[in-house]
PDB file of C-alpha atoms and ligand atoms in Angstrom:
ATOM      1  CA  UNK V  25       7.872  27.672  21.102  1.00 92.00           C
ATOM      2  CA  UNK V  26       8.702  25.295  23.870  1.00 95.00           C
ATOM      3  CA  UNK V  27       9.347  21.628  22.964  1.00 97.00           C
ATOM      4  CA  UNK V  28       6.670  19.357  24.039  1.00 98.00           C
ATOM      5  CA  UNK V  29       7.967  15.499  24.902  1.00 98.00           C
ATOM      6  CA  UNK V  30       4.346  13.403  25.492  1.00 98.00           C
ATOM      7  CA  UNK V  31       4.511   9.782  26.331  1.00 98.00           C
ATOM      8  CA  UNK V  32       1.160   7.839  26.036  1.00 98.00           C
ATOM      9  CA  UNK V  33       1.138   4.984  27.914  1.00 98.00           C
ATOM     10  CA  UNK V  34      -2.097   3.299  26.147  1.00 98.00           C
ATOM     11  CA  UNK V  35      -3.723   0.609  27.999  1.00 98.00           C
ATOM     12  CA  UNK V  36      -0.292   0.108  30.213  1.00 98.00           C
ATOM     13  CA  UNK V  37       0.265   0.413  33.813  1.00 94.00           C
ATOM     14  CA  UNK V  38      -0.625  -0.229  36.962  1.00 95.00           C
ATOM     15  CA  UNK V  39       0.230   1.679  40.713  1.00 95.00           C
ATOM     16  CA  UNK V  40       3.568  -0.507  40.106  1.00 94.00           C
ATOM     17  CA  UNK V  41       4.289   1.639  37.220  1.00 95.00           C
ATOM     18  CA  UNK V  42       4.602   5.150  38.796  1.00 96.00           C
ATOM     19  CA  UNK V  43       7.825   4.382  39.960  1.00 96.00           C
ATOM     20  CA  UNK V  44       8.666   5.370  36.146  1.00 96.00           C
ATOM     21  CA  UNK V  45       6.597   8.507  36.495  1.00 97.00           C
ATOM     22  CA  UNK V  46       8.732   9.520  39.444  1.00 96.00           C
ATOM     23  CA  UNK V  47      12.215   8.723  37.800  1.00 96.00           C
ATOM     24  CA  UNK V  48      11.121  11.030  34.262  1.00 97.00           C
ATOM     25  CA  UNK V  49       9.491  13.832  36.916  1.00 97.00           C
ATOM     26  CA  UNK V  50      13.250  13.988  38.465  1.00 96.00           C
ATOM     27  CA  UNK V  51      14.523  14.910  35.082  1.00 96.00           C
ATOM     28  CA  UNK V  52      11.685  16.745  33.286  1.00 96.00           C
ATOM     29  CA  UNK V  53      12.309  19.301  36.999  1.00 96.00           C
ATOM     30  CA  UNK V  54      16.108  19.516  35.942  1.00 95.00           C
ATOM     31  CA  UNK V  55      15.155  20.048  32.024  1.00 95.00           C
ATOM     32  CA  UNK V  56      13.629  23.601  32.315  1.00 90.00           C
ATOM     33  CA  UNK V  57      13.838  23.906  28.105  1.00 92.00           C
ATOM     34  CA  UNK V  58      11.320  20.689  27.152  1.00 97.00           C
ATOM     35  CA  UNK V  59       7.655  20.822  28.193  1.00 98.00           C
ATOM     36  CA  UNK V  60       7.239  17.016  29.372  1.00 98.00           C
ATOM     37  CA  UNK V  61       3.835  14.972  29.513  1.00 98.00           C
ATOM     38  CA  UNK V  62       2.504  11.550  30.401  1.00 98.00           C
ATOM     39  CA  UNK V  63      -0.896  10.031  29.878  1.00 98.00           C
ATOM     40  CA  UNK V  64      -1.512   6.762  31.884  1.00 98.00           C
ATOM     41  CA  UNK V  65      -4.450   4.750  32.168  1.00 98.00           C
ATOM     42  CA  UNK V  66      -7.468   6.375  33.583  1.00 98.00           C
ATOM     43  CA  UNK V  67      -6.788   4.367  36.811  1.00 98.00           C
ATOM     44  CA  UNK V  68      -3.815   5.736  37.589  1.00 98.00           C
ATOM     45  CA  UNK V  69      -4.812   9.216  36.523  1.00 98.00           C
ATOM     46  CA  UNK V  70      -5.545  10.865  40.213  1.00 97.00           C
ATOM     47  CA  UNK V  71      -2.358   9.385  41.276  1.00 97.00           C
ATOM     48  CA  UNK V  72       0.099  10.123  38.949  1.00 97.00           C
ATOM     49  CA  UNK V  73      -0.394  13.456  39.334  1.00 96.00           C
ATOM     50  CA  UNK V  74       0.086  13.751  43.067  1.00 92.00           C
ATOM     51  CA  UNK V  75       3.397  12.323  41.711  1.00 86.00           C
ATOM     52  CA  UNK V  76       4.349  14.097  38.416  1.00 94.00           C
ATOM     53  CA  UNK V  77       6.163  17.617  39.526  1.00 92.00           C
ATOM     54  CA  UNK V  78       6.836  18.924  36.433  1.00 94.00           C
ATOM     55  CA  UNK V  79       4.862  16.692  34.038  1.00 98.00           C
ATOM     56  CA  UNK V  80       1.726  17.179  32.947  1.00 98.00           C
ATOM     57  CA  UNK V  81      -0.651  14.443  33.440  1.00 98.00           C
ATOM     58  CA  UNK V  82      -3.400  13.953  31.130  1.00 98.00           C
ATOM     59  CA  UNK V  83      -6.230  11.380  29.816  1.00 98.00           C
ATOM     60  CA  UNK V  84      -5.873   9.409  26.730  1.00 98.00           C
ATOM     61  CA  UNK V  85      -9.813   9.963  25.415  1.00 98.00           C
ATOM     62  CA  UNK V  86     -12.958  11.466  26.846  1.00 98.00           C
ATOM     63  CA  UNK V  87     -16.213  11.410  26.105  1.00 98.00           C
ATOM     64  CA  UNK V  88     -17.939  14.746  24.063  1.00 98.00           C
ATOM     65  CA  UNK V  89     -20.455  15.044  26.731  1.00 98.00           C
ATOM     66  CA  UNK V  90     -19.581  16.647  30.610  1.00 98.00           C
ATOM     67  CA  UNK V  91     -22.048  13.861  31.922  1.00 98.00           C
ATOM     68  CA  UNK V  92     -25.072  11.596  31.727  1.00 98.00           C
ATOM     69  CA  UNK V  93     -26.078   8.232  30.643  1.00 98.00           C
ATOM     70  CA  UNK V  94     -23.199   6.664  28.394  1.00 98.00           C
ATOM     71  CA  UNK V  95     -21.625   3.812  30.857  1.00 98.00           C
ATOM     72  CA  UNK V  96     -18.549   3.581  30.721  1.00 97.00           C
ATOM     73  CA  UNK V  97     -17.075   6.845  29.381  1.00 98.00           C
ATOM     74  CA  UNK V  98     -14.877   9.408  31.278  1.00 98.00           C
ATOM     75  CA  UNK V  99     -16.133  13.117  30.528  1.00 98.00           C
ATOM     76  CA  UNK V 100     -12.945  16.243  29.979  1.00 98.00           C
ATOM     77  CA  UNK V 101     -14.118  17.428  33.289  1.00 98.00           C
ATOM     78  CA  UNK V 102     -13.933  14.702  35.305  1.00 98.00           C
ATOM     79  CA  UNK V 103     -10.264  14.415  33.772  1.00 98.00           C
ATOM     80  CA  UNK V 104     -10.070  17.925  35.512  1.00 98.00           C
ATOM     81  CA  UNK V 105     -11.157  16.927  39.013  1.00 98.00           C
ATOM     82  CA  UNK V 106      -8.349  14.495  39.008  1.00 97.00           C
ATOM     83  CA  UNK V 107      -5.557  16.970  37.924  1.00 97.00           C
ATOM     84  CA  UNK V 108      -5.120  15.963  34.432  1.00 98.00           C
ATOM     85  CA  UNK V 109      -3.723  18.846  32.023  1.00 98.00           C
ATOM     86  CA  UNK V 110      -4.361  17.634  28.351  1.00 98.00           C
ATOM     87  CA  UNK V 111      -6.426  15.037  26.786  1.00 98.00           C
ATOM     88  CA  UNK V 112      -5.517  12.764  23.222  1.00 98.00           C
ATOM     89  CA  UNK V 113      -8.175  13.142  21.248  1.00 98.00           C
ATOM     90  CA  UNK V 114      -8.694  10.834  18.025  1.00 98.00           C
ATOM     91  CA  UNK V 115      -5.465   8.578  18.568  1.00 98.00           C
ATOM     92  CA  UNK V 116      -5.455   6.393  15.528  1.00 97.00           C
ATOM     93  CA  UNK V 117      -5.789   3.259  17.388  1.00 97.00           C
ATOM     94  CA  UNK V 118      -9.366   5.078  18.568  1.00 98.00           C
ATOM     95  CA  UNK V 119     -10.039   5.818  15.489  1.00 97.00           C
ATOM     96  CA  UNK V 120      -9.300   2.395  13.936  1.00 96.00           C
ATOM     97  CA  UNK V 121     -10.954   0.308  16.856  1.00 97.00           C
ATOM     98  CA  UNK V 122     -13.673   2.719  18.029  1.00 97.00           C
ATOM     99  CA  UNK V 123     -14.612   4.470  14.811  1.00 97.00           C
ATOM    100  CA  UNK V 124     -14.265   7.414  15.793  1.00 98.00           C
ATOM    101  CA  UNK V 125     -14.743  10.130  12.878  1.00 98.00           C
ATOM    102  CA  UNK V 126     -13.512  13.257  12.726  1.00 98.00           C
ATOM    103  CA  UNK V 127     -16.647  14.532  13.467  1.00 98.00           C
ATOM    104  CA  UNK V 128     -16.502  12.601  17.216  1.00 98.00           C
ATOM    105  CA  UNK V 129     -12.789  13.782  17.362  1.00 98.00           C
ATOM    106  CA  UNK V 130     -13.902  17.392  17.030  1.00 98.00           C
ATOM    107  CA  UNK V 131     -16.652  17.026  19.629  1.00 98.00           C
ATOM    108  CA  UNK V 132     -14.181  15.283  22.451  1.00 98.00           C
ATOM    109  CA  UNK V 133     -11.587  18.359  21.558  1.00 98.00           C
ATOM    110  CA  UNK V 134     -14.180  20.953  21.843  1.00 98.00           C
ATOM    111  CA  UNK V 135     -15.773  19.686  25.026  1.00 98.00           C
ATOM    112  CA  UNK V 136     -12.149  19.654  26.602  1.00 98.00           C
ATOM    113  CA  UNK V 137     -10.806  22.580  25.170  1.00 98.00           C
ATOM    114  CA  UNK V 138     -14.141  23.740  27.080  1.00 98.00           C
ATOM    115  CA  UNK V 139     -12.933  21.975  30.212  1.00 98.00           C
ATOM    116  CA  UNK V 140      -9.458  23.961  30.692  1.00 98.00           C
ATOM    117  CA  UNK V 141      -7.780  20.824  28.487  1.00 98.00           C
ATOM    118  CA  UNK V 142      -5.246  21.214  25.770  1.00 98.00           C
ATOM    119  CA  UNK V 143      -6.185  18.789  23.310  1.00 98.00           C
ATOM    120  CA  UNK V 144      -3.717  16.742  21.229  1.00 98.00           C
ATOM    121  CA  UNK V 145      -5.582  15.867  18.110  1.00 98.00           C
ATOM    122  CA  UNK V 146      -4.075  13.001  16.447  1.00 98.00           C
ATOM    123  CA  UNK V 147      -4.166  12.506  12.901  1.00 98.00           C
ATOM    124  CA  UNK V 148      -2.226  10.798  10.171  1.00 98.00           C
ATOM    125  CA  UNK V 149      -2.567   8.411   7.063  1.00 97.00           C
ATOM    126  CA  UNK V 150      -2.786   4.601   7.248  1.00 96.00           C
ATOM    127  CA  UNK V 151      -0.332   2.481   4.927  1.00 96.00           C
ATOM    128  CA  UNK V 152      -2.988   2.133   2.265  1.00 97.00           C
ATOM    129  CA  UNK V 153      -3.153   5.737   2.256  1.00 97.00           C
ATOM    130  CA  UNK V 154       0.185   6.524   1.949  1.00 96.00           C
ATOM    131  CA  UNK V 155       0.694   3.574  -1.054  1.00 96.00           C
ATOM    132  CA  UNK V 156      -2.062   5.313  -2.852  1.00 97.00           C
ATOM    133  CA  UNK V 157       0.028   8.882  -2.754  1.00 96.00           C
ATOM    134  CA  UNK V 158      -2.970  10.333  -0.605  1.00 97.00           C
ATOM    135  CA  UNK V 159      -1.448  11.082   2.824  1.00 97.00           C
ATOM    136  CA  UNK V 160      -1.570  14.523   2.269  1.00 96.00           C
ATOM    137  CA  UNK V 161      -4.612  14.663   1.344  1.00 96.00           C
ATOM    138  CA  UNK V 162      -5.933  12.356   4.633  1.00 97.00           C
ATOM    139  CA  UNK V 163      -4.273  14.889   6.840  1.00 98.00           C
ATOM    140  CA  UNK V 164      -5.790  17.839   5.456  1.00 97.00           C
ATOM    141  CA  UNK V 165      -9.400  16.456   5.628  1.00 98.00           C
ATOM    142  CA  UNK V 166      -8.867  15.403   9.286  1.00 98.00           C
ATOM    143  CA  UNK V 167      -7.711  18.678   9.949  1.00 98.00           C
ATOM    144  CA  UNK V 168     -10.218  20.395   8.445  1.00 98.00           C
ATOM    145  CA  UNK V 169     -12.920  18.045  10.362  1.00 98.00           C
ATOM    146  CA  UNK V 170     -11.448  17.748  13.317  1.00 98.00           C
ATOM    147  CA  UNK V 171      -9.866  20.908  14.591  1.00 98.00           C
ATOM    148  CA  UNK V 172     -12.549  23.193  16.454  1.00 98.00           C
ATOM    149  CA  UNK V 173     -12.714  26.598  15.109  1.00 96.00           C
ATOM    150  CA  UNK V 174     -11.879  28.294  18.239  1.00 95.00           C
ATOM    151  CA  UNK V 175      -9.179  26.388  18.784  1.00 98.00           C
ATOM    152  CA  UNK V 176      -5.914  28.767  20.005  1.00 98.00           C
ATOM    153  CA  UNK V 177      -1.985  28.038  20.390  1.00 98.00           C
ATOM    154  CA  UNK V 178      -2.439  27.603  24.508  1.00 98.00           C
ATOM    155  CA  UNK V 179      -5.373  24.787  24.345  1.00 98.00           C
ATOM    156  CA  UNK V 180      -4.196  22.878  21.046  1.00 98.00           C
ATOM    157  CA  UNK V 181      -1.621  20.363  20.062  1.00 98.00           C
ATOM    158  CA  UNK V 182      -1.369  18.358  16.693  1.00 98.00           C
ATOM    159  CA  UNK V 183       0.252  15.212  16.139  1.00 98.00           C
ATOM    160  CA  UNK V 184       0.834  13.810  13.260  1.00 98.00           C
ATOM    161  CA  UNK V 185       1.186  10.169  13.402  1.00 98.00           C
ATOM    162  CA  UNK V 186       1.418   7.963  11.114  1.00 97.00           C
ATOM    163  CA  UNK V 187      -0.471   4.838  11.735  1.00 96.00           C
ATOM    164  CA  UNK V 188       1.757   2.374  10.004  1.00 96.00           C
ATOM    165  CA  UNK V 189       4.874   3.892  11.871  1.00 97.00           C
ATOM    166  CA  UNK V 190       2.935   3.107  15.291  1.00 96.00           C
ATOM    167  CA  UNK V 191       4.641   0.477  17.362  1.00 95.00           C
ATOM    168  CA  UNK V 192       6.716  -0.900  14.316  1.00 96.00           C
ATOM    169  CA  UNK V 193       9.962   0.726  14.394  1.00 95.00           C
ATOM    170  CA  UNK V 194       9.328   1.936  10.839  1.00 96.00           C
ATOM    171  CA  UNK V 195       9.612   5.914  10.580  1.00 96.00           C
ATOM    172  CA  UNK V 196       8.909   8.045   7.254  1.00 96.00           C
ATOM    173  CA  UNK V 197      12.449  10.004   6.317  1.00 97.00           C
ATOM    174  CA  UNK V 198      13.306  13.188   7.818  1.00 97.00           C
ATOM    175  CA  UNK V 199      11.984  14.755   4.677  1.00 97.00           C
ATOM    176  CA  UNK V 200       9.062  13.316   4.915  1.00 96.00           C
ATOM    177  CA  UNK V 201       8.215  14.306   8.466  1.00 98.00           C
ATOM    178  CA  UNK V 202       9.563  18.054   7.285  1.00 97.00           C
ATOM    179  CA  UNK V 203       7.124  18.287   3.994  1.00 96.00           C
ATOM    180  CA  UNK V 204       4.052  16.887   6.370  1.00 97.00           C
ATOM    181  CA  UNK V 205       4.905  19.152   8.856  1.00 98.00           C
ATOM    182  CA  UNK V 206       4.766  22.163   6.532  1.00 98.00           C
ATOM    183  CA  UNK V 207       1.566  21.298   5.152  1.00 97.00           C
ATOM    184  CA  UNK V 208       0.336  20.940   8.242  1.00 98.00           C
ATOM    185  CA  UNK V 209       1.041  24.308   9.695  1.00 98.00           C
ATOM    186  CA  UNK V 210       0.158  25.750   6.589  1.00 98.00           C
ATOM    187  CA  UNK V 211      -2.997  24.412   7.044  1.00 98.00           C
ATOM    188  CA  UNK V 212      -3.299  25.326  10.352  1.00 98.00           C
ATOM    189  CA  UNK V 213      -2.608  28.827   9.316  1.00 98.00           C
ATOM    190  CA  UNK V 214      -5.986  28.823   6.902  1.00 98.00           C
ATOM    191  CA  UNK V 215      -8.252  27.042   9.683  1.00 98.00           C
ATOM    192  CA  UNK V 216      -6.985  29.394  12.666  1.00 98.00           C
ATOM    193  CA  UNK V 217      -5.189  32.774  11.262  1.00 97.00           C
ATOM    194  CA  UNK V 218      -2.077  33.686  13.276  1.00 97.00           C
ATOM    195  CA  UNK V 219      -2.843  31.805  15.859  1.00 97.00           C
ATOM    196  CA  UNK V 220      -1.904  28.549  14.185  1.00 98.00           C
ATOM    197  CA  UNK V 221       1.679  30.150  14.272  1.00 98.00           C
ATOM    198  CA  UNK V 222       2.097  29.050  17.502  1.00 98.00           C
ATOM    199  CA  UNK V 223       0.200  25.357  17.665  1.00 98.00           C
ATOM    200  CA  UNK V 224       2.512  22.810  18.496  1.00 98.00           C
ATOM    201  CA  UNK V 225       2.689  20.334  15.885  1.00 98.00           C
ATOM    202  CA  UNK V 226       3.940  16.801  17.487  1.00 98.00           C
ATOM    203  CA  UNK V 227       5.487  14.012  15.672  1.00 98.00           C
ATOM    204  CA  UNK V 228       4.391  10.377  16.829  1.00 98.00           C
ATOM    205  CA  UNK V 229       5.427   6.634  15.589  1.00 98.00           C
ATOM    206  CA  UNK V 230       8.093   4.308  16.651  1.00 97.00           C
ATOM    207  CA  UNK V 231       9.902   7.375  18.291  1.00 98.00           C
ATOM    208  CA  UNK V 232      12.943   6.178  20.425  1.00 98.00           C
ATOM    209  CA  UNK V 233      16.435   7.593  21.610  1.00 97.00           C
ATOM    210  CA  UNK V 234      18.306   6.600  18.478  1.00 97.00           C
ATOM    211  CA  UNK V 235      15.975   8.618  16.499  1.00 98.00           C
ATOM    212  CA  UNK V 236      14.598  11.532  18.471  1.00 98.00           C
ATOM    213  CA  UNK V 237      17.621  14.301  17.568  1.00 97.00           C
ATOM    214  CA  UNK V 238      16.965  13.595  14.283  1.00 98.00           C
ATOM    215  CA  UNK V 239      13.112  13.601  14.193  1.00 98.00           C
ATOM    216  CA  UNK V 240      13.066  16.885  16.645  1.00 98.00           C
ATOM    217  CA  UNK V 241      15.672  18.305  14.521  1.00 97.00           C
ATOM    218  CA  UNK V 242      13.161  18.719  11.319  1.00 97.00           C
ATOM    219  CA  UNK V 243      11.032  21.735  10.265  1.00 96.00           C
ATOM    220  CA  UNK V 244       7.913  22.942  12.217  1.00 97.00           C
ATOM    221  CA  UNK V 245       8.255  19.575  14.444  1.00 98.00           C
ATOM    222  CA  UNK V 246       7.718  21.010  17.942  1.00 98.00           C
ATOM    223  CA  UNK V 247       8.238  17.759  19.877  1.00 98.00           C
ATOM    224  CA  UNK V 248       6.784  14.248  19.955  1.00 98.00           C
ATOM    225  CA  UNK V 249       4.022  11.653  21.174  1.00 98.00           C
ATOM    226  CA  UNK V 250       5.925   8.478  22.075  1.00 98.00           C
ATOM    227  CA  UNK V 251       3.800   5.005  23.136  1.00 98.00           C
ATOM    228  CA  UNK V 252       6.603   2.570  23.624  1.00 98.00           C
ATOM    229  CA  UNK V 253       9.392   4.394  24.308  1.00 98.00           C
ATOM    230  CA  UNK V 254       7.334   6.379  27.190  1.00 98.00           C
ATOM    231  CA  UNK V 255       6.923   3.057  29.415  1.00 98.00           C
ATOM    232  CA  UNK V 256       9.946   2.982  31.412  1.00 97.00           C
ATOM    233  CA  UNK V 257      12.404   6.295  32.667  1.00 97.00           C
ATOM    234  CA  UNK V 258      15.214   4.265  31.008  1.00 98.00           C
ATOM    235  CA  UNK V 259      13.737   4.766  27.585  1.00 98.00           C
ATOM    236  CA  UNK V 260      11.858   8.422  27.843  1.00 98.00           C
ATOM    237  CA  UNK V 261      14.696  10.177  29.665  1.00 98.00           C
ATOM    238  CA  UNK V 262      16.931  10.010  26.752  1.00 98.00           C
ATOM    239  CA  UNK V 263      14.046  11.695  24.404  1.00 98.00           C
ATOM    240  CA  UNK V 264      13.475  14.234  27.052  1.00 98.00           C
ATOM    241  CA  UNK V 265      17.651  15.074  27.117  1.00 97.00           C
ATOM    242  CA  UNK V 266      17.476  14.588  23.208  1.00 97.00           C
ATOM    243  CA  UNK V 267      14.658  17.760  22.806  1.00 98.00           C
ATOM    244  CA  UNK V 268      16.626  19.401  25.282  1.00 97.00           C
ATOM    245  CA  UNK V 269      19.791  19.516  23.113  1.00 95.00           C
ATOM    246  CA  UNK V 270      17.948  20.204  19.847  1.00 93.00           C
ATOM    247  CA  UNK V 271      16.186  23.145  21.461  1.00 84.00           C
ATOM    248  CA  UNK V 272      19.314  24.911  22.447  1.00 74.00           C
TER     249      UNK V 272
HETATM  250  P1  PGA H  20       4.843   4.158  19.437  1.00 51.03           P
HETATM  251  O1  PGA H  20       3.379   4.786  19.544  1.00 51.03           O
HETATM  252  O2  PGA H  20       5.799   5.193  19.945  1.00 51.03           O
HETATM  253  O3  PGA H  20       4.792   2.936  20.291  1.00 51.03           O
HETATM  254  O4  PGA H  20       5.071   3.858  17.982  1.00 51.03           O
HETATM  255  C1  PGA H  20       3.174   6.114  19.174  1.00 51.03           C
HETATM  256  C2  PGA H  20       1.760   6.521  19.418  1.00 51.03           C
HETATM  257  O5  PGA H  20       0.848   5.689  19.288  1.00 51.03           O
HETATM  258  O6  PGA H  20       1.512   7.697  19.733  1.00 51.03           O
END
């Protein structure tokens, strides 16, 4: 299985900003080993990937439906028409300022797993959650209502993200990302059969270059979703060289 490095760049970025994109495609070319994404803005969509080589360029949301009346929204397939690769679905910063349920989350990965997308379906526990002992139990209901049934290893990603580790340089212990992990492909096992063998399962939260060998380094993590540290070459390229060591 082929490491996956994906930096989201969240509502960051403008034209000035592909510079960066240019500097991380120079290395992700060189670093044959690690699978290397980047989802800007919608803006800057078209143009970052006339200049991403090697990275895949991909949306941060769409909408469920291909088209019609809901102003505003960006559909999976007009993230097609401007070369994207992969769309986030259910990020927990949608699904905390949006509402999004699972049951929206499932509808945005069908409709771009129906586009030609791979969708990376966030999920994870809030601080609450975890305090109460129930993480586990969050991330296997989100699973179970947000993973589409015919859902395979080429057009799905999981991340598992914890939303109190996002953007506070707080991290749960190796163990902790190894036992989640392992529940998570087990349970990707019972929703998809073999073919949730071979579904990437991402870590995300406060991921950086201090911690990435360790984080890559644990059990049934196949690579990570990085916010922060994905805003500037100086910062991702270290992550990307990090998977690239662990994966040898
Ligand atoms: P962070 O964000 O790396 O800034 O913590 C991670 C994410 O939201 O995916």
């Amino acid at each position: 299985m082929r490491t996956l490095i994906a930096g989201n760049w969240k509502m960051n970025g403008t034209r000035a900003m592909l510079g960066e994109l240019d500097r991380i495609a120079a290395i992700a070319a060189a670093t044959e080993q690690v699978d290397v994404a980047i989802a800007p803005p919608f803006t800057l969509i078209g143009e970052a990937a006339a200049h991403a080589g090697a990275v895949m360029i991909g949306g941060q949301d769409c909408h469920s439906a291909d088209k019609g009346a809901h102003t505003g929204e960006i559909s999976a397939p007009m993230l097609v028409e401007m070369g994207a690769g992969f769309v986030i679905c259910g990020h927990s910063e949608r699904r905390a300022e949006f509402d999004e349920t699972d049951a929206v989350v499932l509808a945005k990965a069908q409709a771009a797993q129906n586009a030609g997308l791979i969708a990376i379906i966030c999920i994870g526990e809030d601080e609450a959650e975890r305090d109460e002992g129930r993480a586990l139990m969050v991330v296997a209901s989100e699973l179970d209502g947000s993973v589409p049934a015919t859902a395979t290893a080429a057009n799905l990603v999981v991340s598992y993200e914890p939303a109190w580790a996002i953007g506070t340089g707080r991290t749960p212990t190796a163990d902790e990302i190894g036992e989640m992990h392992g529940i998570i492909r087990a349970k990707l096992l019972q929703l998809l059969g073999e073919e949730g063998r071979g579904v990437r399962i991402l870590y995300g939260g406060s991921v950086n270059a201090g911690n990435a060998s360790t984080i890559l380094a644990c059990p049934d993590v196949n690579g990570a979703l990085i916010g922060g540290a994905s805003l500037t070459a100086e910062q991702f390229v270290p992550i990307i060289e990090a998977a690239a060591n662990v994966s040898q």
